[in-house]
Short mmCIF file of C-alpha atoms and ligand atoms in Angstrom, two decimals:
data_model
loop_
_atom_site.label_atom_id
_atom_site.label_comp_id
_atom_site.label_asym_id
_atom_site.label_seq_id
_atom_site.Cartn_x
_atom_site.Cartn_y
_atom_site.Cartn_z
CA MET A 276 -0.05 -0.20 -0.10
CA THR A 277 1.48 3.44 -1.08
CA ASN A 278 1.58 6.55 1.22
CA GLN A 279 -0.53 7.50 -1.69
CA ASP A 280 -3.32 5.03 -0.83
CA LYS A 281 -3.47 4.66 2.03
CA LYS A 282 -4.79 8.65 2.52
CA SER A 283 -7.34 7.73 -0.48
CA ILE A 284 -10.65 7.30 1.42
CA PRO A 285 -13.97 5.36 -0.07
CA LEU A 286 -16.54 8.04 1.61
CA LYS A 287 -17.10 11.30 2.42
CA ASN A 288 -19.55 10.65 4.99
CA PRO A 289 -18.26 7.65 7.13
CA ASP A 290 -21.77 7.54 8.98
CA LEU A 291 -22.94 5.87 6.62
CA LEU A 292 -20.84 3.06 7.14
CA SER A 293 -21.81 2.87 10.80
CA ALA A 294 -25.46 2.75 9.96
CA CYS A 295 -24.09 -1.06 9.71
CA ILE A 296 -25.16 -3.21 12.78
CA HIS A 297 -23.11 -6.78 11.72
CA CYS A 298 -26.80 -8.11 12.37
CA GLY A 299 -26.53 -10.24 8.99
CA LEU A 300 -30.21 -9.74 8.11
CA CYS A 301 -28.91 -8.89 4.58
CA LEU A 302 -27.25 -12.49 4.29
CA PRO A 303 -30.00 -14.55 2.99
CA ALA A 304 -30.65 -11.68 0.64
CA CYS A 305 -27.72 -11.26 -0.98
CA PRO A 306 -26.81 -13.63 -4.35
CA THR A 307 -22.99 -13.49 -4.21
CA TYR A 308 -23.32 -14.38 -0.44
CA LEU A 309 -25.46 -17.41 -1.62
CA ALA A 310 -23.48 -18.89 -3.78
CA THR A 311 -20.32 -18.29 -2.36
CA GLY A 312 -20.94 -18.79 1.41
CA ARG A 313 -18.11 -16.28 1.86
CA GLU A 314 -18.36 -13.44 4.28
CA THR A 315 -16.44 -11.15 2.16
CA GLU A 316 -18.99 -11.75 -0.94
CA SER A 317 -21.47 -10.33 1.52
CA PRO A 318 -23.43 -6.95 2.14
CA ARG A 319 -22.16 -7.29 5.91
CA GLY A 320 -18.58 -7.93 4.80
CA ARG A 321 -18.23 -5.52 2.26
CA ILE A 322 -19.35 -2.89 4.65
CA GLN A 323 -16.66 -4.18 7.15
CA LEU A 324 -14.06 -4.60 4.31
CA ILE A 325 -14.97 -0.93 2.90
CA ASN A 326 -14.86 0.48 6.77
CA LEU A 327 -11.21 -1.01 7.50
CA TRP A 328 -10.26 1.19 4.14
CA GLN A 329 -12.05 4.25 5.37
CA GLN A 330 -9.37 3.89 8.79
CA GLY A 331 -6.51 3.44 6.66
CA GLU A 332 -5.82 -0.37 8.52
CA LEU A 333 -6.57 -1.75 4.44
CA GLY A 334 -5.52 0.13 0.72
CA PRO A 335 -7.45 -0.28 -1.97
CA ASP A 336 -5.22 -3.46 -3.44
CA GLU A 337 -6.73 -6.05 -5.96
CA ARG A 338 -8.32 -7.88 -3.32
CA LEU A 339 -10.81 -5.49 -1.53
CA SER A 340 -11.11 -3.90 -5.35
CA GLU A 341 -12.53 -7.65 -6.78
CA HIS A 342 -14.32 -8.29 -3.30
CA ILE A 343 -16.77 -4.65 -4.07
CA ASN A 344 -16.39 -5.13 -7.65
CA SER A 345 -18.08 -8.79 -7.23
CA CYS A 346 -20.84 -7.06 -5.84
CA LEU A 347 -23.91 -7.20 -8.15
CA GLY A 348 -25.47 -3.70 -7.12
CA CYS A 349 -28.63 -5.58 -6.70
CA MET A 350 -29.60 -3.67 -3.14
CA GLY A 351 -31.85 -6.78 -2.26
CA CYS A 352 -29.54 -6.39 1.13
CA GLN A 353 -30.65 -2.69 1.49
CA THR A 354 -34.49 -4.30 1.05
CA ALA A 355 -33.41 -6.08 3.50
CA CYS A 356 -32.08 -4.32 6.38
CA PRO A 357 -33.65 -3.18 9.42
CA SER A 358 -31.01 -0.79 10.38
CA GLY A 359 -31.78 1.62 7.21
CA VAL A 360 -27.69 1.06 5.93
CA GLN A 361 -27.68 3.19 2.41
CA TYR A 362 -25.87 0.75 0.38
CA GLU A 363 -26.11 2.01 -2.69
CA LYS A 364 -24.98 4.98 -1.97
CA ILE A 365 -21.86 3.28 -0.47
CA LEU A 366 -21.08 0.97 -3.02
CA PHE A 367 -21.84 4.47 -5.45
CA GLU A 368 -18.86 6.47 -3.46
CA THR A 369 -16.76 3.25 -3.25
CA LYS A 370 -16.95 2.26 -6.42
CA THR A 371 -16.05 5.93 -7.50
CA GLN A 372 -12.69 5.57 -5.79
CA LEU A 373 -12.08 2.14 -7.04
CA ALA A 374 -12.09 3.19 -10.65
CA LYS A 375 -9.14 5.22 -10.51
CA GLN A 376 -7.15 2.09 -9.32
CA GLN A 377 -8.08 0.03 -12.42
CA ASN A 378 -5.71 -0.88 -15.13
CA PRO A 379 -5.51 2.14 -17.12
CA THR A 380 -6.28 0.21 -20.56
CA VAL A 381 -9.47 -1.66 -19.18
CA ARG A 382 -10.29 2.01 -17.62
CA LYS A 383 -9.75 3.79 -21.04
CA LEU A 384 -11.43 1.28 -23.19
CA LEU A 385 -14.56 0.68 -20.89
CA ARG A 386 -14.73 4.74 -20.65
CA TYR A 387 -14.80 5.23 -24.41
CA ILE A 388 -17.82 2.56 -24.49
CA PHE A 389 -19.71 4.92 -22.02
CA ARG A 390 -18.66 8.09 -23.35
CA ASN A 391 -18.91 7.51 -27.79
CA VAL A 392 -20.79 4.24 -28.27
CA LEU A 393 -23.64 3.65 -25.60
CA PRO A 394 -24.76 7.43 -25.98
CA ASN A 395 -23.89 7.21 -30.26
CA TYR A 396 -27.53 5.91 -31.19
CA SER A 397 -26.36 5.20 -34.77
CA LYS A 398 -23.28 3.64 -33.96
CA LEU A 399 -25.54 1.25 -31.99
CA ARG A 400 -27.77 0.47 -34.49
CA GLN A 401 -24.71 -0.24 -36.66
CA ILE A 402 -23.79 -2.91 -34.35
CA GLY A 403 -26.95 -4.47 -34.08
CA LYS A 404 -27.00 -4.86 -38.11
CA LEU A 405 -23.33 -6.16 -37.75
CA LEU A 406 -25.04 -8.43 -34.65
CA ARG A 407 -27.43 -9.26 -36.69
CA LEU A 408 -25.40 -10.79 -39.79
CA TRP A 409 -23.32 -12.23 -37.63
CA GLN A 410 -26.31 -14.20 -36.69
CA SER A 411 -27.98 -14.80 -39.84
CA ILE A 412 -24.29 -16.33 -41.57
CA GLN A 413 -24.29 -18.73 -38.40
CA LEU A 414 -21.08 -17.95 -37.70
CA ASP A 415 -21.29 -18.43 -34.42
CA LYS A 416 -21.47 -22.17 -35.66
CA LEU A 417 -17.80 -21.60 -37.75
CA THR A 418 -16.13 -20.09 -34.81
CA SER A 419 -16.76 -23.18 -32.70
CA LYS A 420 -15.30 -25.64 -34.67
CA SER A 421 -12.85 -23.77 -35.95
CA ILE A 422 -8.72 -23.34 -34.04
CA LEU A 423 -9.63 -19.55 -33.98
CA ALA A 424 -12.24 -20.36 -31.69
CA GLN A 425 -9.24 -21.13 -28.90
CA SER A 426 -8.19 -17.77 -28.59
CA PHE A 427 -9.97 -14.48 -29.50
CA LEU A 428 -13.23 -15.85 -31.12
CA LYS A 429 -14.07 -18.15 -28.14
CA ASN A 430 -14.59 -15.03 -25.86
CA ILE A 431 -16.80 -13.21 -28.34
CA ALA A 432 -18.71 -16.76 -28.81
CA LYS A 433 -19.10 -17.05 -25.02
CA TRP A 434 -20.56 -13.08 -24.84
CA GLN A 435 -22.91 -14.06 -27.99
CA GLU A 436 -24.62 -16.80 -25.28
CA PHE A 437 -26.36 -13.47 -24.31
CA LEU A 438 -27.60 -12.45 -27.08
CA PRO A 439 -31.20 -13.44 -28.13
CA GLU A 440 -32.16 -12.97 -31.94
CA ILE A 441 -31.76 -9.61 -33.23
CA LYS A 442 -34.55 -8.28 -35.11
CA LYS A 443 -34.55 -5.83 -37.87
CA TYR A 444 -34.62 -2.27 -36.06
CA GLN A 445 -37.63 -0.76 -36.87
CA PRO A 446 -37.27 2.90 -36.01
CA LEU A 447 -39.35 4.38 -33.19
CA PRO A 448 -42.20 6.81 -34.50
CA LYS A 449 -42.00 10.34 -33.49
CA LEU A 450 -46.03 10.44 -31.94
CA SER A 451 -48.58 8.40 -31.75
CA TRP A 452 -51.84 8.25 -30.66
CA GLN A 453 -55.32 6.73 -31.51
CA ALA A 454 -58.11 8.65 -32.52
CA GLY A 455 -60.84 10.05 -30.50
CA GLU A 456 -60.19 11.32 -26.86
CA LYS A 457 -56.92 11.99 -25.88
CA ASN A 458 -56.15 11.59 -22.15
CA GLN A 459 -52.43 13.08 -21.51
CA GLN A 460 -49.01 13.39 -23.63
CA VAL A 461 -46.20 11.11 -21.99
CA GLU A 462 -42.66 11.32 -23.57
CA PHE A 463 -41.08 7.59 -24.20
CA PHE A 464 -37.46 6.77 -23.20
CA GLY A 465 -36.48 3.73 -25.36
CA GLY A 466 -32.84 2.95 -24.32
CA CYS A 467 -29.95 2.16 -25.41
CA VAL A 468 -29.47 -2.10 -24.63
CA MET A 469 -33.37 -1.97 -24.87
CA ASP A 470 -34.13 -0.72 -28.35
CA ILE A 471 -31.43 -2.19 -29.97
CA PHE A 472 -31.81 -5.69 -28.75
CA TYR A 473 -35.69 -5.56 -27.68
CA ASN A 474 -36.65 -2.91 -30.17
CA HIS A 475 -40.27 -4.67 -30.44
CA VAL A 476 -40.82 -4.27 -26.65
CA ASN A 477 -40.34 -0.67 -27.17
CA HIS A 478 -42.59 -0.56 -29.62
CA ALA A 479 -45.06 -2.49 -28.01
CA SER A 480 -44.97 -0.47 -25.14
CA ILE A 481 -45.99 2.54 -26.98
CA ARG A 482 -49.19 0.68 -28.41
CA LEU A 483 -50.11 0.52 -24.89
CA LEU A 484 -49.81 3.68 -24.42
CA THR A 485 -51.83 4.40 -26.98
CA LYS A 486 -54.37 1.99 -25.93
CA GLN A 487 -54.78 3.87 -22.98
CA LYS A 488 -55.29 7.30 -25.10
CA HIS A 489 -52.38 9.21 -24.14
CA ILE A 490 -50.13 11.08 -27.14
CA VAL A 491 -46.81 9.64 -27.55
CA ARG A 492 -43.86 11.62 -28.12
CA VAL A 493 -40.43 10.33 -28.89
CA PRO A 494 -37.99 12.92 -28.01
CA PRO A 495 -34.40 12.94 -28.82
CA GLN A 496 -32.26 11.77 -26.58
CA THR A 497 -28.98 9.42 -25.11
CA CYS A 498 -28.03 6.88 -22.92
CA CYS A 499 -29.06 7.15 -19.38
CA GLY A 500 -25.61 6.53 -18.45
CA ALA A 501 -26.16 3.72 -15.56
CA LEU A 502 -23.70 1.44 -16.98
CA ALA A 503 -20.96 4.35 -16.48
CA ALA A 504 -22.21 4.69 -12.46
CA HIS A 505 -22.10 1.29 -11.96
CA ALA A 506 -18.76 1.24 -13.26
CA GLY A 507 -17.84 4.41 -11.51
CA GLU A 508 -17.26 6.72 -13.94
CA VAL A 509 -18.93 9.62 -12.11
CA ASP A 510 -18.27 12.42 -14.90
CA ILE A 511 -19.60 10.62 -17.68
CA ALA A 512 -22.43 9.82 -16.30
CA THR A 513 -23.24 13.34 -15.18
CA ASP A 514 -22.42 14.21 -18.52
CA LEU A 515 -24.89 12.09 -20.52
CA ALA A 516 -27.54 13.26 -16.97
CA LYS A 517 -27.03 16.77 -18.41
CA ARG A 518 -27.86 16.11 -21.78
CA ASN A 519 -30.94 13.34 -21.27
CA ILE A 520 -32.01 16.32 -18.68
CA GLU A 521 -31.66 19.33 -21.73
CA PHE A 522 -33.27 16.85 -24.82
CA PHE A 523 -36.59 16.38 -22.19
CA GLU A 524 -36.93 19.97 -21.75
CA GLN A 525 -37.35 21.04 -24.90
CA ASN A 526 -40.58 22.17 -25.71
CA GLY A 527 -41.35 23.70 -22.21
CA ALA A 528 -42.64 20.22 -21.97
CA ASN A 529 -43.73 18.55 -18.32
CA ASN A 530 -44.87 15.07 -19.19
CA PRO A 531 -44.26 12.16 -17.83
CA ILE A 532 -41.55 10.32 -19.02
CA ILE A 533 -42.02 6.77 -19.31
CA VAL A 534 -39.24 4.32 -19.66
CA THR A 535 -39.28 0.36 -20.36
CA SER A 536 -36.10 -0.54 -18.71
CA ALA A 537 -35.97 -1.25 -14.83
CA GLY A 538 -32.36 -0.32 -15.27
CA CYS A 539 -32.44 3.04 -17.12
CA GLY A 540 -35.60 4.27 -15.09
CA ALA A 541 -34.06 3.95 -11.83
CA MET A 542 -30.80 5.87 -13.17
CA LEU A 543 -33.07 8.54 -14.87
CA LYS A 544 -35.05 8.88 -11.43
CA SER A 545 -31.52 9.31 -9.84
CA TYR A 546 -30.46 11.99 -11.15
CA GLY A 547 -31.46 14.58 -8.58
CA GLU A 548 -29.18 12.69 -6.63
CA LEU A 549 -26.22 12.61 -9.12
CA LEU A 550 -26.50 16.42 -9.36
CA SER A 551 -27.32 17.44 -6.23
CA HIS A 552 -24.33 19.60 -6.02
CA ASP A 553 -24.42 21.11 -8.53
CA THR A 554 -26.14 24.48 -8.12
CA GLU A 555 -26.93 25.27 -11.78
CA TRP A 556 -28.42 21.53 -12.47
CA HIS A 557 -29.64 20.53 -9.39
CA GLU A 558 -33.35 21.71 -9.56
CA ARG A 559 -33.54 20.55 -12.90
CA ALA A 560 -32.28 17.41 -12.38
CA GLU A 561 -34.75 16.93 -9.43
CA ASN A 562 -37.65 17.77 -11.73
CA PHE A 563 -36.63 15.79 -14.32
CA SER A 564 -36.38 12.39 -11.96
CA LYS A 565 -40.20 13.23 -10.15
CA ARG A 566 -41.22 12.59 -14.44
CA ILE A 567 -39.60 9.60 -14.80
CA PHE A 568 -42.24 6.71 -14.68
CA ASP A 569 -41.91 2.95 -15.57
CA ILE A 570 -44.18 2.02 -18.08
CA SER A 571 -46.00 -0.86 -15.27
CA GLU A 572 -45.94 1.97 -12.58
CA TYR A 573 -47.65 4.31 -15.18
CA LEU A 574 -49.80 1.45 -17.26
CA LYS A 575 -51.32 0.53 -13.55
CA LYS A 576 -52.27 4.69 -12.66
CA PHE A 577 -54.82 4.21 -15.76
CA PRO A 578 -57.32 1.48 -16.88
CA PHE A 579 -57.69 0.06 -19.99
CA THR A 580 -61.11 0.72 -21.21
CA CYS A 581 -61.53 -2.93 -23.29
CA THR A 582 -61.35 -6.52 -22.40
CA PRO A 583 -58.30 -8.21 -22.45
CA LYS A 584 -58.29 -11.35 -24.29
CA VAL A 585 -58.00 -15.02 -23.32
CA LEU A 586 -54.60 -16.18 -23.02
CA ASN A 587 -54.00 -19.55 -22.32
CA ILE A 588 -50.81 -19.54 -20.98
CA LYS A 589 -48.18 -20.02 -17.37
CA VAL A 590 -46.47 -17.56 -16.23
CA ALA A 591 -43.88 -16.58 -13.78
CA TYR A 592 -42.53 -13.09 -12.24
CA HIS A 593 -38.99 -12.52 -12.08
CA ALA A 594 -38.90 -8.94 -10.11
CA ALA A 595 -35.29 -7.10 -11.95
CA CYS A 596 -33.79 -4.94 -8.88
CA HIS A 597 -33.61 -1.96 -10.63
CA LEU A 598 -37.71 -2.02 -10.01
CA ALA A 599 -38.07 -3.97 -7.03
CA HIS A 600 -35.66 -2.83 -4.49
CA VAL A 601 -34.24 0.58 -6.32
CA GLN A 602 -37.47 2.18 -7.61
CA LYS A 603 -39.85 -0.25 -4.88
CA ILE A 604 -41.90 -1.18 -7.34
CA LEU A 605 -43.27 -4.46 -6.19
CA ASN A 606 -47.13 -5.02 -7.51
CA ASP A 607 -47.56 -3.15 -10.43
CA PRO A 608 -46.37 -5.60 -13.35
CA ILE A 609 -48.87 -8.61 -11.36
CA ASP A 610 -51.42 -6.27 -10.73
CA LEU A 611 -51.41 -5.89 -14.57
CA LEU A 612 -51.16 -9.45 -15.18
CA LYS A 613 -54.09 -10.75 -13.02
CA PRO A 614 -56.89 -9.46 -15.14
CA ILE A 615 -56.21 -11.28 -18.18
CA ALA A 616 -57.86 -14.19 -18.64
CA GLY A 617 -56.30 -17.43 -18.87
CA LEU A 618 -53.09 -16.46 -17.32
CA THR A 619 -52.03 -18.50 -14.34
CA LEU A 620 -49.55 -16.36 -12.11
CA ILE A 621 -47.02 -19.28 -10.56
CA GLU A 622 -45.04 -18.27 -7.62
CA LEU A 623 -41.28 -17.72 -8.99
CA LYS A 624 -39.30 -18.49 -5.44
CA GLU A 625 -37.10 -15.82 -5.19
CA ALA A 626 -38.50 -13.92 -7.45
CA GLU A 627 -36.62 -10.50 -6.05
CA HIS A 628 -33.00 -12.57 -5.95
CA CYS A 629 -30.60 -10.80 -8.94
CA CYS A 630 -30.54 -13.12 -11.78
CA GLY A 631 -26.60 -11.69 -11.79
CA SER A 632 -26.77 -9.83 -15.36
CA ALA A 633 -26.00 -6.96 -13.41
CA GLY A 634 -24.86 -4.43 -16.66
CA ILE A 635 -22.38 -6.19 -17.65
CA PHE A 636 -21.05 -8.34 -14.38
CA ASN A 637 -21.97 -11.55 -16.88
CA LEU A 638 -19.16 -10.65 -18.89
CA THR A 639 -16.59 -9.59 -16.17
CA HIS A 640 -17.72 -12.05 -13.67
CA ASP A 641 -18.56 -15.13 -15.35
CA GLU A 642 -18.21 -17.64 -13.22
CA LEU A 643 -19.91 -15.43 -10.38
CA SER A 644 -22.56 -14.74 -12.32
CA SER A 645 -22.99 -18.09 -13.84
CA GLN A 646 -23.35 -19.56 -10.25
CA VAL A 647 -25.55 -16.53 -9.36
CA LEU A 648 -27.95 -17.88 -12.61
CA ALA A 649 -27.88 -21.50 -11.94
CA ARG A 650 -29.63 -20.86 -8.91
CA LYS A 651 -32.53 -18.58 -10.48
CA ILE A 652 -32.91 -21.31 -13.92
CA ASN A 653 -33.64 -23.92 -10.97
CA TYR A 654 -36.08 -22.03 -9.55
CA ILE A 655 -37.89 -20.75 -13.14
CA ALA A 656 -37.86 -24.95 -14.06
CA GLU A 657 -39.65 -25.63 -10.72
CA THR A 658 -42.58 -23.06 -11.37
CA LYS A 659 -42.76 -25.06 -15.11
CA ALA A 660 -43.99 -21.79 -16.86
CA ASP A 661 -44.34 -21.24 -20.35
CA TYR A 662 -43.70 -17.25 -19.76
CA VAL A 663 -41.16 -15.26 -17.51
CA VAL A 664 -42.15 -12.36 -17.18
CA THR A 665 -39.67 -9.47 -16.05
CA THR A 666 -38.50 -5.58 -16.89
CA ASN A 667 -35.52 -5.08 -17.70
CA PRO A 668 -33.14 -6.22 -21.05
CA GLY A 669 -29.79 -7.54 -18.74
CA CYS A 670 -32.66 -9.70 -16.86
CA MET A 671 -34.04 -10.94 -20.23
CA LEU A 672 -30.61 -11.58 -21.92
CA GLN A 673 -29.38 -13.27 -18.76
CA ILE A 674 -32.63 -15.47 -18.04
CA LYS A 675 -32.41 -16.53 -21.97
CA ALA A 676 -29.23 -17.59 -21.75
CA GLY A 677 -29.93 -19.54 -18.66
CA ILE A 678 -32.85 -21.18 -19.82
CA ASP A 679 -31.59 -22.14 -23.24
CA LYS A 680 -28.72 -23.71 -21.83
CA GLN A 681 -30.98 -25.66 -19.67
CA GLY A 682 -32.67 -26.37 -22.33
CA LEU A 683 -36.33 -25.54 -20.67
CA ASN A 684 -38.84 -24.48 -22.71
CA THR A 685 -39.69 -21.39 -21.87
CA GLN A 686 -39.69 -17.56 -22.97
CA VAL A 687 -38.63 -14.71 -20.99
CA VAL A 688 -40.58 -11.86 -22.18
CA HIS A 689 -40.85 -8.05 -21.23
CA LEU A 690 -44.25 -7.53 -19.34
CA ALA A 691 -45.32 -4.67 -22.19
CA GLU A 692 -45.36 -7.99 -24.72
CA ILE A 693 -47.61 -9.97 -22.73
CA LEU A 694 -50.59 -6.78 -22.11
CA ASP A 695 -49.49 -6.08 -25.61
CA GLU A 696 -50.96 -9.00 -26.60
CA ALA A 697 -53.87 -9.36 -24.27
CA TYR A 698 -54.89 -5.43 -24.97
CA ASN A 699 -53.99 -4.98 -29.00
CA ASP A 700 -56.03 -6.24 -31.72
CA ASP A 701 -55.12 -5.41 -35.36
CA GLU A 702 -57.40 -2.16 -35.31
CA GLY A 703 -55.16 -0.45 -32.99
CA GLN A 704 -53.38 2.08 -34.70
CA LYS A 705 -49.63 0.57 -34.78
CA PRO A 706 -46.81 3.33 -34.75
CA SER A 707 -45.92 5.24 -37.91
S1 LIG B 102 -26.23 -4.12 6.21
FE1 LIG B 102 -28.06 -4.21 7.39
S2 LIG B 102 -28.99 -6.09 7.30
FE2 LIG B 102 -26.88 -6.38 6.74
S3 LIG B 102 -25.19 -6.51 8.40
FE3 LIG B 102 -25.45 -4.29 8.26
S4 LIG B 102 -27.43 -3.59 9.68
FE4 LIG B 102 -27.81 -5.89 9.90
S1 LIG B 103 -25.82 -5.15 -4.26
FE1 LIG B 103 -26.42 -7.55 -3.78
S2 LIG B 103 -24.82 -8.32 -4.68
FE2 LIG B 103 -24.40 -6.48 -3.32
S3 LIG B 103 -24.04 -7.22 -1.47
FE3 LIG B 103 -26.12 -6.08 -1.47
S4 LIG B 103 -27.18 -8.19 -2.15
FE4 LIG B 103 -25.23 -9.01 -2.17
#
């Protein structure tokens, strides 16, 4: 440990750490603890390590970084904690400090992706096209047989396990509505990963919103910054936040902003906190965050005026961490599914436990991520459901990869896909 390391501290406010009374009630809620059985991979253990760093007894070395970076950031512990430990704040500040210790080449590459790739939607669509081409010529089969598969392409082949079938990209309509009485104008946030991999979910969501008589506008927008923030690259996340605030302030609009990705929604709702020390932006960020609604949260507020179709299917609901633990939206998705006749909801054990996706965790910590996923897939197998319903693209990618690996006959869908099937007939206006 260098003198510089000794002087560095993870948290500006050490009281965040003293709130932990070491009771351990968070341990059964922690997927990395359940997978490894190690205290250092538990919330209590991580808090203790951060505490030792704060006291100057440990430096931010590689081992400490690994224990912190092996945290999924799922916030299951925060929900479980009876002492109100603000684990999200602790993790966010600690990761910001740890990012500075990272290998400079890896960090440079990640920063480039966060700043120049994810926010650039036309570049992302090009990447989506390339991936579709990759899938159509079944290069995966070639790579798995070739000698090259032993090296570089082997890694790519492993990563592509997580790719869904990428469909032809259909741009989102700038403005959508149905004929007749109008309800409210809303703005729509499509997300980067969601819109490239699950573009059809965004279209389904827009159809549902117009079915509830809203006028839906899709303004210019950029990446929410969640992946940058979770990697501790706060400056990039802050820049992206400011750009989105500006985009959604255009036209002087103060309309609700609807989000289909739980991860993006959680990030957009945190802009007020992210910019809390910026006197010029804080109020604007707070106003912006108050306008954010997850699609389930918003659809629940308004009744559908038609009877849903009968869907004879068995459904299990997986609660995305950033919906359940961060946004605290627990019942809305289930309440929306209940009125659909024929649909049987089957309880999924540990439905609110993380699936191991957590942004790019499944790529950076593939072994631990697979262990966490295996537990989830075993419980899904027990349900024998036709569909696993969730609300986050990362969960959809991860759970689908686990289901394919285990050969289950279950499909993973977004809540909006089921609701679209139930509520939208062919006469409804499809986005133009
Ligand atoms: S984080 Fe909360 S639940 Fe976990 S050990 Fe500390 S006080 Fe107990
Ligand atoms: S955020 Fe999730 S993975 Fe990290 S300590 Fe808490 S429960 Fe465990």
